[in-house]
XYZ file of C-alpha atoms in Angstrom:
302
model
C -16.747 6.125 36.977
C -14.363 6.505 34.044
C -14.278 9.436 31.631
C -16.393 7.820 28.902
C -19.112 6.906 31.397
C -19.111 10.433 32.790
C -19.401 11.977 29.333
C -22.198 9.560 28.490
C -24.117 10.579 31.613
C -23.640 14.256 30.684
C -24.901 13.439 27.180
C -28.047 11.896 28.650
C -28.660 15.034 30.707
C -28.513 17.115 27.509
C -31.064 14.838 25.913
C -33.394 15.312 28.886
C -33.010 19.090 28.480
C -34.234 18.814 24.880
C -30.951 19.442 23.067
C -30.876 18.324 19.442
C -28.997 15.214 18.324
C -26.438 17.312 16.454
C -25.823 19.531 19.486
C -25.318 16.539 21.775
C -22.980 14.924 19.266
C -20.899 18.115 19.117
C -20.682 18.335 22.924
C -19.574 14.716 23.220
C -16.961 15.072 20.466
C -15.568 18.254 22.036
C -15.375 16.697 25.499
C -13.608 13.608 24.197
C -11.029 15.885 22.554
C -10.512 17.703 25.850
C -10.234 14.443 27.795
C -7.689 13.095 25.305
C -5.600 16.270 25.509
C -5.754 16.209 29.316
C -4.560 12.623 29.511
C -1.744 13.211 27.011
C -0.658 16.350 28.856
C -0.894 15.184 32.481
C -0.595 11.431 32.112
C -3.822 10.992 34.080
C -7.382 10.259 33.081
C -9.692 13.267 33.228
C -11.090 13.775 36.732
C -13.262 16.932 36.887
C -12.485 17.637 40.544
C -8.747 18.135 39.901
C -8.918 20.207 36.699
C -7.477 23.708 37.214
C -8.178 27.001 35.510
C -4.628 26.865 34.139
C -5.535 23.611 32.409
C -8.292 25.471 30.584
C -6.004 28.279 29.428
C -3.340 25.775 28.365
C -5.934 23.823 26.402
C -7.074 27.030 24.725
C -3.485 27.804 23.762
C -3.043 24.264 22.433
C -6.130 24.522 20.224
C -5.183 27.963 18.948
C -1.411 27.702 18.525
C -0.682 23.997 18.055
C -3.825 22.733 16.354
C -4.278 26.086 14.527
C -8.027 25.930 14.931
C -10.249 28.888 14.098
C -11.365 31.123 16.999
C -14.988 30.046 16.537
C -13.995 26.381 16.834
C -11.847 27.034 19.893
C -14.656 28.975 21.564
C -17.147 26.228 20.823
C -14.906 23.569 22.353
C -14.293 25.678 25.428
C -18.006 26.312 25.804
C -18.641 22.563 25.630
C -16.144 22.058 28.444
C -17.679 24.892 30.469
C -21.152 23.384 30.201
C -19.740 20.028 31.255
C -18.210 21.515 34.408
C -21.418 23.405 35.181
C -23.215 20.046 35.039
C -20.546 18.453 37.242
C -21.080 21.133 39.876
C -24.864 20.922 39.611
C -24.668 17.176 40.222
C -22.259 17.637 43.168
C -19.295 16.033 41.441
C -17.146 19.123 42.002
C -17.235 22.083 44.398
C -16.442 24.704 41.746
C -15.751 24.938 38.034
C -12.249 25.800 36.754
C -13.954 28.361 34.525
C -15.191 30.362 37.519
C -11.850 32.099 38.104
C -11.333 32.999 34.447
C -12.399 36.536 33.540
C -12.712 35.684 29.865
C -12.018 32.246 28.455
C -13.183 33.024 24.918
C -11.007 34.213 22.056
C -12.160 37.465 20.520
C -13.509 36.604 17.087
C -12.804 39.032 14.288
C -15.219 38.224 11.491
C -13.476 40.031 8.685
C -15.084 39.081 5.411
C -18.056 37.535 7.190
C -21.242 39.474 7.659
C -23.504 38.967 10.643
C -26.149 41.055 8.875
C -26.448 43.562 6.061
C -27.764 47.112 6.110
C -31.005 48.382 4.622
C -29.278 49.491 1.402
C -27.941 45.988 0.795
C -31.269 44.419 1.764
C -33.035 46.535 -0.858
C -30.384 45.610 -3.427
C -31.016 41.921 -2.761
C -34.777 42.342 -3.044
C -34.374 44.208 -6.349
C -32.193 41.363 -7.579
C -34.927 38.838 -6.772
C -37.600 41.022 -8.384
C -35.551 41.296 -11.562
C -34.228 37.760 -11.853
C -36.480 35.614 -9.667
C -40.061 34.727 -8.866
C -42.728 35.298 -6.215
C -41.718 32.248 -4.164
C -38.096 33.357 -3.827
C -39.125 36.926 -3.043
C -41.465 35.709 -0.300
C -38.708 33.550 1.196
C -36.219 36.438 1.317
C -38.857 38.676 2.912
C -39.642 36.045 5.541
C -35.978 35.767 6.505
C -35.718 39.548 6.792
C -38.928 40.030 8.769
C -39.224 36.919 10.920
C -35.669 35.816 11.743
C -36.362 32.199 10.831
C -33.543 29.697 10.543
C -33.283 27.788 7.263
C -34.299 24.558 8.999
C -37.339 26.309 10.464
C -38.417 27.869 7.187
C -38.255 24.646 5.163
C -40.266 22.854 7.872
C -43.199 25.271 7.657
C -46.537 23.910 6.497
C -49.376 25.966 5.066
C -51.256 26.049 8.369
C -48.182 27.304 10.243
C -48.729 30.785 8.813
C -51.839 32.602 10.007
C -53.175 35.875 8.669
C -55.477 38.190 10.579
C -56.818 41.670 10.000
C -53.671 43.695 9.315
C -51.386 41.213 11.061
C -50.075 37.662 10.968
C -48.212 34.966 12.893
C -45.731 32.218 12.087
C -45.724 29.085 14.199
C -42.374 27.320 14.490
C -43.232 23.851 15.698
C -39.707 22.418 15.877
C -37.072 25.103 16.409
C -33.471 24.618 17.494
C -33.320 22.480 20.622
C -36.805 21.168 19.847
C -38.288 24.462 21.046
C -41.502 25.787 19.538
C -42.260 29.497 19.272
C -44.746 31.871 17.666
C -43.371 34.831 15.706
C -45.534 37.893 14.973
C -45.525 38.400 11.199
C -46.493 42.041 11.148
C -44.606 43.635 8.274
C -47.140 44.548 5.588
C -44.764 44.115 2.637
C -43.597 40.702 3.863
C -47.178 39.503 4.341
C -48.121 40.774 0.881
C -45.163 38.965 -0.685
C -46.277 35.709 0.926
C -49.885 36.218 -0.133
C -48.835 36.808 -3.749
C -46.823 33.580 -3.687
C -49.714 31.627 -2.174
C -52.054 32.957 -4.865
C -50.008 31.201 -7.540
C -48.838 28.177 -5.528
C -50.288 24.913 -6.927
C -52.929 23.513 -4.584
C -52.208 19.817 -5.143
C -48.610 19.702 -3.879
C -49.000 18.706 -0.239
C -48.788 20.636 3.022
C -45.352 22.256 2.643
C -45.472 26.055 2.532
C -42.585 26.384 0.085
C -42.266 23.830 -2.675
C -39.648 23.115 -5.302
C -39.594 20.830 -8.302
C -39.647 17.710 -6.130
C -41.964 18.776 -3.353
C -40.917 20.530 -0.147
C -38.178 23.082 -0.766
C -35.110 21.847 1.117
C -32.253 23.380 3.063
C -29.749 23.013 0.225
C -32.185 24.509 -2.268
C -32.764 27.573 -0.066
C -29.047 28.237 0.313
C -28.435 27.821 -3.403
C -31.336 30.146 -4.188
C -30.048 32.937 -1.950
C -26.539 32.548 -3.357
C -27.890 32.935 -6.893
C -29.291 36.394 -6.215
C -26.256 37.659 -4.293
C -24.080 37.236 -7.391
C -25.698 40.210 -9.109
C -24.235 42.734 -6.647
C -20.703 42.626 -5.226
C -21.952 44.237 -2.006
C -23.853 41.020 -1.309
C -20.814 38.746 -1.490
C -20.937 36.144 1.278
C -24.555 36.835 2.200
C -26.389 33.684 3.299
C -29.809 32.830 4.752
C -28.171 33.095 8.182
C -27.088 36.659 7.351
C -30.666 37.546 6.428
C -32.010 35.994 9.643
C -29.658 38.202 11.657
C -31.019 41.279 9.873
C -34.237 40.755 11.800
C -32.403 40.523 15.118
C -30.448 43.679 14.362
C -33.656 45.487 13.361
C -35.225 44.521 16.689
C -32.213 45.853 18.590
C -32.271 49.131 16.661
C -35.934 49.484 17.583
C -34.939 49.268 21.276
C -36.677 45.925 21.800
C -35.720 44.319 25.128
C -33.039 41.623 24.945
C -35.329 39.061 26.564
C -37.869 39.661 23.793
C -35.188 39.462 21.084
C -34.048 36.159 22.581
C -37.557 34.713 22.378
C -38.301 36.040 18.883
C -34.993 34.759 17.475
C -35.255 31.427 19.277
C -31.902 31.789 21.078
C -31.270 29.402 23.949
C -29.978 32.149 26.255
C -30.022 35.922 26.494
C -26.256 36.205 26.019
C -26.626 35.141 22.394
C -29.010 38.039 21.782
C -26.366 40.587 22.783
C -24.698 40.129 19.380
C -27.256 42.522 17.921
C -26.040 45.314 20.200
C -22.713 45.326 18.323
C -22.514 48.561 16.293
C -22.326 48.170 12.527
C -21.091 50.714 9.984
C -24.456 52.453 9.841
C -24.520 52.788 13.635
C -21.031 54.264 13.700
C -21.822 56.689 10.884
C -24.979 57.801 12.680
C -22.986 58.336 15.877
C -20.392 60.380 14.011
C -23.033 62.553 12.369
C -24.714 63.074 15.719
C -21.382 64.162 17.206
C -20.913 66.583 14.305
C -24.339 68.060 14.958
C -23.734 68.399 18.686
C -20.364 70.077 18.271
C -20.107 73.781 19.011
C -16.511 74.118 17.888
C -16.102 77.171 15.663
C -19.315 78.833 16.849
């Protein structure tokens, strides 16, 4: 079996596992890049059983130092290769993966200038910006990002009957999340529910099933991103904030509330628990709180 046939078989296994078309396409593209590099470097076609851990580190160095690719891109390509070798071992094509002897194959990503989430002060600033310059629909959307952790694609796909209100509570049903996975998200924040109710009170009733509508029907992905960007321009502290940033605010809030990682994974719709550990990373507020706590615990000078 040649390399292309092997990659195609791996691609089919991803499809069986419910991976999205875009995810599968990315895996295949990354693996073809690796196979091409391997053949150019060794002179041989890629054979999984003879790939060494040193090949992986050399490939990482090639991507980082020769191709000058960003750490996130390098890490994604390495992860694609790792998943491929895991599949090869699972299907008895190899005895062990070359990644198994590597303590850490990823490049540490410094996200200077990029925000995973924003603090409560910045969240309130954004909400005030929407209240002053926006409308009830936009305010409800921002609140849903902050209090449900929805992805943009998930939010724009919501229909009216995907949001359910009960006595003092609520629930959001995501029918087609990332990886074609459905999930139900408790929608418990009172202010967020009220914001949505106020929007629904004025939403035209003859515009179809979509929860959020624009001038041409269902509010789309591009429209959501443009809307959020509009309100961030009123406060320099919000520079670079995106819908993805707001989604992560929910994950960080869960972590600060000591919610178990397995529960955070399910609520955020992550494919594995490792992805949920991002919210354990201290932010500026966490570090300031730790410093103040240390100041309070200190007995120096007493």
